Tab-separated table of C-alpha atoms and ligand atoms in Angstrom:
chain	number	residue	atom	x	y	z
F	1	ALA	CA	125.731	243.080	-23.121
F	2	PRO	CA	127.358	239.660	-23.587
F	3	THR	CA	124.692	237.007	-24.142
F	4	GLU	CA	124.698	233.981	-21.843
F	5	LYS	CA	126.913	231.247	-23.370
F	6	VAL	CA	124.327	228.782	-24.653
F	7	ASN	CA	125.278	225.421	-26.077
F	8	THR	CA	123.298	225.341	-29.287
F	9	ASP	CA	124.945	222.147	-30.497
F	10	ILE	CA	123.121	219.677	-28.228
F	11	VAL	CA	123.521	215.982	-29.053
F	12	THR	CA	120.287	214.148	-28.331
F	13	LEU	CA	119.985	210.364	-28.399
F	14	THR	CA	118.034	210.747	-31.632
F	15	ARG	CA	120.898	212.662	-33.266
F	16	PHE	CA	123.454	210.204	-31.830
F	17	LEU	CA	121.578	207.271	-33.385
F	18	THR	CA	121.412	209.019	-36.757
F	19	GLU	CA	125.149	209.754	-36.649
F	20	GLU	CA	125.860	206.139	-35.685
F	21	GLN	CA	123.735	204.891	-38.572
F	22	THR	CA	125.547	207.053	-41.117
F	23	LYS	CA	128.839	205.467	-39.992
F	24	HIS	CA	127.601	202.109	-41.277
F	25	LYS	CA	127.005	202.381	-45.047
F	26	GLU	CA	125.170	199.035	-45.129
F	27	ALA	CA	122.776	200.069	-42.369
F	28	THR	CA	119.092	199.709	-43.294
F	29	GLY	CA	117.872	201.868	-40.404
F	30	ASP	CA	116.246	198.891	-38.637
F	31	PHE	CA	118.568	199.162	-35.629
F	32	THR	CA	117.881	202.916	-35.408
F	33	LEU	CA	114.113	202.338	-35.423
F	34	LEU	CA	114.515	199.658	-32.728
F	35	CYS	CA	116.509	202.080	-30.561
F	36	HIS	CA	113.845	204.766	-30.965
F	37	ALA	CA	111.292	202.276	-29.651
F	38	LEU	CA	113.648	201.491	-26.745
F	39	GLN	CA	113.957	205.221	-26.076
F	40	PHE	CA	110.176	205.550	-25.881
F	41	ALA	CA	109.974	202.567	-23.511
F	42	PHE	CA	112.496	204.247	-21.161
F	43	LYS	CA	110.624	207.558	-21.288
F	44	SER	CA	107.282	205.913	-20.482
F	45	ILE	CA	108.699	203.780	-17.652
F	46	ALA	CA	110.401	206.867	-16.213
F	47	TYR	CA	107.076	208.710	-16.363
F	48	TYR	CA	105.213	206.007	-14.419
F	49	ILE	CA	107.964	205.529	-11.846
F	50	ARG	CA	108.125	209.262	-11.161
F	51	ARG	CA	104.350	209.314	-10.573
F	52	ALA	CA	104.127	205.910	-8.808
F	53	THR	CA	103.782	207.239	-5.252
F	54	LEU	CA	101.344	209.934	-6.407
F	55	ILE	CA	98.971	207.541	-8.146
F	56	ASN	CA	99.545	204.865	-5.566
F	57	LEU	CA	101.056	202.352	-7.972
F	58	THR	CA	103.500	201.108	-5.416
F	59	GLY	CA	101.238	198.475	-3.958
F	60	LEU	CA	101.269	194.840	-4.987
F	61	ALA	CA	99.574	193.913	-8.218
F	62	GLY	CA	98.228	190.739	-6.612
F	63	SER	CA	99.999	188.575	-9.201
F	64	SER	CA	103.478	186.992	-9.119
F	65	ASN	CA	106.040	186.520	-11.911
F	66	THR	CA	107.822	183.378	-13.095
F	67	THR	CA	110.280	183.389	-10.202
F	68	GLY	CA	107.544	183.764	-7.610
F	69	ASP	CA	108.586	187.264	-6.546
F	70	ASP	CA	105.719	189.473	-5.420
F	71	GLN	CA	104.993	191.495	-8.528
F	72	LYS	CA	104.609	195.233	-8.062
F	73	LYS	CA	102.085	197.035	-10.251
F	74	LEU	CA	104.986	198.934	-11.831
F	75	ASP	CA	106.681	195.666	-12.790
F	76	VAL	CA	103.580	194.767	-14.764
F	77	ILE	CA	103.272	198.214	-16.328
F	78	GLY	CA	106.998	198.388	-17.142
F	79	ASN	CA	106.821	194.981	-18.787
F	80	ASP	CA	103.680	195.825	-20.769
F	81	LEU	CA	105.147	199.148	-21.937
F	82	PHE	CA	108.340	197.435	-23.033
F	83	ILE	CA	106.534	194.679	-24.935
F	84	SER	CA	104.288	197.107	-26.817
F	85	ALA	CA	107.249	199.376	-27.668
F	86	MET	CA	109.207	196.415	-29.061
F	87	ARG	CA	106.203	195.098	-30.984
F	88	SER	CA	105.267	198.502	-32.460
F	89	CYS	CA	108.649	199.131	-34.111
F	90	ALA	CA	108.158	196.002	-36.274
F	91	ARG	CA	111.918	195.348	-36.139
F	92	VAL	CA	111.966	192.779	-33.317
F	93	ARG	CA	111.367	189.061	-33.933
F	94	MET	CA	111.414	187.946	-30.319
F	95	LEU	CA	111.712	189.319	-26.798
F	96	VAL	CA	112.911	187.754	-23.540
F	97	SER	CA	111.696	189.581	-20.436
F	98	GLU	CA	112.441	188.827	-16.788
F	99	GLU	CA	108.686	189.074	-16.257
F	100	GLU	CA	107.756	186.483	-18.909
F	101	GLU	CA	108.322	182.733	-18.426
F	102	GLU	CA	108.428	182.076	-22.165
F	103	VAL	CA	109.941	183.937	-25.108
F	104	ILE	CA	107.553	186.470	-26.672
F	105	LYS	CA	107.505	185.875	-30.426
F	106	PHE	CA	106.297	188.638	-32.769
F	107	ASP	CA	105.063	186.346	-35.532
F	108	GLU	CA	103.477	189.304	-37.272
F	109	PHE	CA	107.047	190.287	-38.230
F	110	PRO	CA	108.601	187.044	-39.517
F	111	ASP	CA	111.401	188.919	-41.312
F	112	ALA	CA	112.414	191.088	-38.324
F	113	ARG	CA	116.109	190.526	-37.658
F	114	TYR	CA	116.574	191.491	-33.996
F	115	ALA	CA	116.015	189.785	-30.649
F	116	VAL	CA	115.803	191.857	-27.462
F	117	VAL	CA	116.434	190.696	-23.891
F	118	CYS	CA	115.370	192.870	-20.981
F	119	ASP	CA	114.656	193.303	-17.330
F	120	PRO	CA	112.038	196.052	-17.558
F	121	ILE	CA	112.331	197.200	-13.942
F	122	ASP	CA	115.319	195.612	-12.229
F	123	GLY	CA	115.481	196.187	-8.479
F	124	SER	CA	111.727	196.764	-8.288
F	125	SER	CA	111.596	195.411	-4.714
F	126	ASN	CA	113.173	198.780	-3.788
F	127	LEU	CA	110.526	200.879	-5.522
F	128	ASP	CA	108.394	201.632	-2.471
F	129	ALA	CA	111.499	202.948	-0.713
F	130	GLY	CA	112.223	205.389	-3.533
F	131	VAL	CA	115.542	203.698	-4.333
F	132	SER	CA	116.851	204.005	-7.895
F	133	VAL	CA	115.782	201.142	-10.151
F	134	GLY	CA	116.533	200.520	-13.795
F	135	THR	CA	115.864	198.827	-17.105
F	136	ILE	CA	118.617	196.548	-18.446
F	137	PHE	CA	118.562	195.558	-22.131
F	138	GLY	CA	120.516	193.664	-24.747
F	139	ILE	CA	120.079	193.424	-28.533
F	140	TYR	CA	121.039	190.393	-30.631
F	141	ARG	CA	120.969	189.999	-34.412
F	142	LEU	CA	119.187	186.826	-35.553
F	143	GLU	CA	120.284	184.632	-38.456
F	144	PRO	CA	118.165	185.036	-41.633
F	145	GLY	CA	115.089	182.821	-41.455
F	146	ALA	CA	115.078	182.725	-37.647
F	147	GLN	CA	111.803	181.414	-36.222
F	148	GLY	CA	112.010	183.214	-32.877
F	149	THR	CA	112.604	180.013	-30.886
F	150	LYS	CA	114.207	180.110	-27.452
F	151	GLU	CA	117.197	178.104	-28.749
F	152	GLU	CA	117.997	181.013	-31.068
F	153	ILE	CA	118.472	183.379	-28.125
F	154	LEU	CA	120.606	181.109	-25.904
F	155	LYS	CA	123.732	182.964	-27.075
F	156	PRO	CA	126.792	184.219	-25.193
F	157	GLY	CA	127.153	187.970	-24.639
F	158	THR	CA	129.955	188.082	-27.230
F	159	GLU	CA	127.159	188.015	-29.815
F	160	LEU	CA	125.384	191.101	-28.443
F	161	VAL	CA	125.234	193.923	-31.001
F	162	ALA	CA	124.265	196.468	-28.328
F	163	SER	CA	123.441	196.612	-24.630
F	164	GLY	CA	122.956	199.053	-21.814
F	165	PHE	CA	120.663	200.241	-19.082
F	166	THR	CA	118.523	203.165	-17.975
F	167	MET	CA	118.600	204.200	-14.341
F	168	TYR	CA	115.541	205.950	-12.896
F	169	GLY	CA	117.229	207.895	-10.133
F	170	ALA	CA	117.597	211.553	-9.185
F	171	SER	CA	117.548	211.974	-12.959
F	172	THR	CA	116.980	209.433	-15.714
F	173	GLN	CA	120.360	208.232	-17.008
F	174	LEU	CA	120.802	206.036	-20.097
F	175	VAL	CA	124.055	204.163	-20.781
F	176	ILE	CA	124.412	202.391	-24.131
F	177	THR	CA	127.212	200.614	-25.979
F	178	THR	CA	127.560	198.677	-29.216
F	179	LYS	CA	129.801	195.664	-29.916
F	180	ASP	CA	133.451	196.839	-29.627
F	181	GLY	CA	132.109	200.411	-29.454
F	182	PRO	CA	132.432	203.182	-26.887
F	183	VAL	CA	130.117	203.533	-23.885
F	184	THR	CA	127.916	206.649	-24.107
F	185	GLY	CA	125.843	208.195	-21.329
F	186	PHE	CA	122.716	210.328	-21.724
F	187	THR	CA	120.648	212.311	-19.222
F	188	MET	CA	116.935	212.921	-19.668
F	189	ASP	CA	115.944	216.575	-19.988
F	190	ASN	CA	112.362	216.438	-18.769
F	191	ALA	CA	111.489	219.838	-20.241
F	192	LEU	CA	112.577	218.749	-23.721
F	193	GLY	CA	111.570	215.099	-23.220
F	194	GLU	CA	114.909	214.195	-24.787
F	195	PHE	CA	117.919	212.144	-23.695
F	196	ILE	CA	120.916	214.530	-23.947
F	197	MET	CA	124.461	213.183	-24.350
F	198	THR	CA	126.283	214.034	-21.109
F	199	HIS	CA	128.946	211.281	-20.846
F	200	PRO	CA	130.727	210.617	-24.171
F	201	ASP	CA	133.197	207.694	-24.215
F	202	MET	CA	132.771	206.534	-20.576
F	203	LYS	CA	135.758	204.724	-19.039
F	204	VAL	CA	135.624	202.906	-15.715
F	205	PRO	CA	138.603	203.954	-13.509
F	206	LYS	CA	141.308	201.258	-13.543
F	207	GLN	CA	141.066	200.831	-9.764
F	208	ARG	CA	139.062	202.290	-6.835
F	209	ALA	CA	138.783	201.212	-3.194
F	210	ILE	CA	135.003	200.622	-3.244
F	211	TYR	CA	133.390	197.195	-3.050
F	212	SER	CA	129.706	196.443	-3.492
F	213	VAL	CA	128.434	193.046	-2.311
F	214	ASN	CA	125.690	191.773	0.000
F	215	GLU	CA	127.751	190.606	2.990
F	216	GLY	CA	124.593	189.120	4.443
F	217	ASN	CA	125.425	186.126	2.241
F	218	SER	CA	129.012	185.754	3.496
F	219	LEU	CA	128.102	182.626	5.533
F	220	TYR	CA	127.463	180.849	2.188
F	221	TRP	CA	130.490	182.161	0.246
F	222	GLU	CA	133.273	179.939	-1.080
F	223	GLU	CA	136.656	180.315	0.629
F	224	PRO	CA	138.352	182.405	-2.129
F	225	ILE	CA	135.519	184.961	-1.977
F	226	LYS	CA	135.719	185.181	1.814
F	227	GLU	CA	139.490	185.743	1.562
F	228	TRP	CA	139.094	188.352	-1.186
F	229	VAL	CA	136.497	190.402	0.789
F	230	ASN	CA	138.536	190.144	3.986
F	231	SER	CA	141.604	191.399	2.092
F	232	LEU	CA	139.665	194.591	1.295
F	233	LYS	CA	139.095	195.376	4.974
F	234	GLY	CA	142.575	196.720	5.496
F	235	SER	CA	145.594	195.753	7.552
F	236	GLU	CA	148.648	197.497	8.971
F	237	SER	CA	149.891	197.977	5.408
F	238	SER	CA	146.639	198.727	3.585
F	239	LYS	CA	143.713	201.122	4.109
F	240	PRO	CA	140.229	199.572	4.208
F	241	TYR	CA	137.938	199.843	1.167
F	242	SER	CA	134.579	201.644	1.369
F	243	ALA	CA	131.491	199.434	1.257
F	244	ARG	CA	128.637	200.668	-0.944
F	245	TYR	CA	125.607	198.439	-1.580
F	246	ILE	CA	122.252	199.764	-2.830
F	247	GLY	CA	120.699	196.393	-3.609
F	248	SER	CA	119.584	197.568	-7.049
F	249	MET	CA	121.965	196.286	-9.737
F	250	VAL	CA	121.568	199.218	-12.111
F	251	ALA	CA	122.297	201.751	-9.323
F	252	ASP	CA	125.289	199.774	-8.008
F	253	ALA	CA	126.569	199.247	-11.558
F	254	TYR	CA	126.174	202.904	-12.562
F	255	ARG	CA	128.091	204.103	-9.475
F	256	THR	CA	130.803	201.532	-10.207
F	257	LEU	CA	131.017	202.658	-13.853
F	258	LEU	CA	131.405	206.315	-12.827
F	259	TYR	CA	133.558	206.026	-9.680
F	260	GLY	CA	135.258	202.656	-10.165
F	261	GLY	CA	135.405	199.769	-7.692
F	262	ILE	CA	133.744	196.374	-7.957
F	263	PHE	CA	130.189	195.044	-7.855
F	264	ALA	CA	129.803	191.367	-6.988
F	265	TYR	CA	126.992	188.903	-6.632
F	266	PRO	CA	128.886	185.638	-6.039
F	267	ALA	CA	127.337	182.230	-6.564
F	268	ASP	CA	127.327	180.614	-3.122
F	269	LYS	CA	126.211	177.494	-1.228
F	270	LYS	CA	122.663	178.900	-0.958
F	271	SER	CA	122.479	179.878	-4.658
F	272	PRO	CA	124.999	177.642	-6.479
F	273	LYS	CA	124.187	179.273	-9.823
F	274	GLY	CA	124.148	182.776	-8.366
F	275	LYS	CA	121.143	185.098	-8.324
F	276	LEU	CA	121.510	187.437	-11.308
F	277	ARG	CA	120.350	186.399	-14.776
F	278	ILE	CA	122.823	185.839	-17.592
F	279	LEU	CA	120.740	187.038	-20.544
F	280	TYR	CA	119.276	190.298	-19.267
F	281	GLU	CA	121.441	191.304	-16.283
F	282	CYS	CA	124.970	189.838	-16.400
F	283	ALA	CA	125.779	189.783	-20.134
F	284	PRO	CA	124.482	193.282	-21.039
F	285	MET	CA	126.298	194.788	-18.033
F	286	ALA	CA	129.450	192.803	-18.866
F	287	MET	CA	129.613	194.314	-22.370
F	288	VAL	CA	129.186	197.840	-20.968
F	289	PHE	CA	132.031	197.336	-18.481
F	290	GLU	CA	134.385	195.637	-20.946
F	291	ASN	CA	133.808	198.424	-23.491
F	292	ALA	CA	134.506	200.948	-20.714
F	293	GLY	CA	137.878	199.252	-20.007
F	294	GLY	CA	136.759	197.098	-17.067
F	295	GLN	CA	136.278	193.355	-16.605
F	296	ALA	CA	133.354	191.030	-15.903
F	297	VAL	CA	133.700	187.389	-14.837
F	298	ASN	CA	131.467	184.690	-13.349
F	299	SER	CA	132.107	182.671	-10.185
F	300	LYS	CA	134.538	180.380	-12.033
F	301	MET	CA	136.455	183.502	-13.205
F	302	GLN	CA	135.365	182.823	-16.807
F	303	ARG	CA	134.840	185.903	-18.983
F	304	MET	CA	131.149	186.666	-18.421
F	305	LEU	CA	130.522	187.449	-22.101
F	306	GLU	CA	131.586	183.932	-23.099
F	307	VAL	CA	129.109	182.162	-20.800
F	308	PRO	CA	125.973	181.099	-22.745
F	309	PRO	CA	122.756	180.648	-20.718
F	310	GLU	CA	121.381	177.077	-20.507
F	311	HIS	CA	117.811	178.453	-20.481
F	312	ILE	CA	116.418	181.962	-20.893
F	313	HIS	CA	116.233	182.686	-17.126
F	314	ASP	CA	119.570	181.013	-16.309
F	315	ARG	CA	121.575	182.638	-13.504
F	316	SER	CA	125.266	183.246	-12.838
F	317	GLY	CA	127.607	184.641	-10.229
F	318	ILE	CA	129.139	187.916	-11.373
F	319	PHE	CA	132.104	190.186	-10.554
F	320	LEU	CA	131.983	193.445	-12.479
F	321	GLY	CA	133.953	196.716	-12.402
F	322	SER	CA	137.420	198.267	-12.511
F	323	TYR	CA	139.933	196.138	-14.368
F	324	ASP	CA	142.360	195.916	-11.419
F	325	GLU	CA	139.619	195.277	-8.847
F	326	VAL	CA	138.192	192.310	-10.772
F	327	GLN	CA	141.774	191.095	-11.293
F	328	LYS	CA	142.176	190.938	-7.498
F	329	VAL	CA	139.311	188.435	-7.280
F	330	ILE	CA	140.772	186.398	-10.149
F	331	ASP	CA	144.223	186.328	-8.535
F	332	THR	CA	142.793	185.295	-5.147
F	333	TYR	CA	140.633	182.589	-6.786
F	334	ASN	CA	143.604	181.227	-8.749
F	335	LYS	CA	145.611	180.778	-5.526
F	336	TYR	CA	143.067	178.095	-4.599
F	337	GLN	CA	143.241	176.312	-7.950
F	338	LYS	CA	146.782	174.946	-7.652
G	401	P6P	P1	120.071	190.967	-2.688
G	401	P6P	C1	117.176	193.216	-7.194
G	401	P6P	O1	116.216	192.364	-6.638
G	401	P6P	C2	118.269	192.357	-7.815
G	401	P6P	O2	117.739	191.542	-8.812
G	401	P6P	C3	119.379	193.249	-8.364
G	401	P6P	O3	118.888	194.434	-8.882
G	401	P6P	C4	120.262	193.468	-7.149
G	401	P6P	O4	121.620	193.680	-7.483
G	401	P6P	C5	120.123	192.150	-6.397
G	401	P6P	O5	118.878	191.564	-6.807
G	401	P6P	C6	120.087	192.392	-4.899
G	401	P6P	O6	119.994	191.103	-4.297
G	401	P6P	O7	120.050	189.476	-2.452
G	401	P6P	O8	121.395	191.590	-2.266
G	401	P6P	O9	118.885	191.707	-2.148
């Protein structure tokens, strides 16, 4: 009897990283070891999030982070897991985390050549409601002799060597890209405990009538943004767009990457610098979307990847998604610049 067609040539993240390393003759393997530590951090965070309700980890941890948000126990655990994973691979010189006011320097590894920026559990305010949350990360290469000072990490996203995110949703999805490289998606197989390549060479659709923005802020928006959003609501000659807003950046970004459309968190009169962070939210996501054929700009319509942060928790407005959809915002904004 014919045997069931079984794919015996499964590409795991581990195999993908090995294949990537062999493409670079000069590679020392440091980046690969760093990515294995990242992989373990994602697996452990996924494990705790999946069990959070069961072991009642969804309450408040009684402490608050640098920005004063109520810190959930899982925020603390996610941050601690991430820090120990980055320290243990001995390939990271310094780490910037959304949960840490200052840079974390790993002085025990003075010759380590990488810096990592991360938001260990972005969207954590949604955790109790069971909404998908995620980890966003970026990897920079430091100059030889770097001391791990905060000035060394205040770089624009154009200097990222890799970035991506892991979404803890119905399944655990990892999206990763390298500078000028393709965007690759992996899905966690819980039985194997492995990330399996499921989305090779991801491309964001060139256009899609979906917009994702918190219209509760529209009172504070600048005129061009109000006009742009209103233009999406249809007229005699154009069908209205669909509105989709989860309120968790990784979930909104992942849907936008797969289906197309635009995600926006504009800077506004209430938050003149915007809400989302340049280093560990805007820049890593911008590189993913540019490498997938999309665009990412800030509230002045500057290319997001060229905007360096003034300090490690610096914020920015952001418009991210299908090339043509971001272009619509740019074109509307430019009408006001004459
Ligand atoms: P708002 C979650 O708190 C977060 O940092 C992002 O994940 C998300 O995109 C944004 O803030 C949601 O902000 O103001 O719409 O609730």
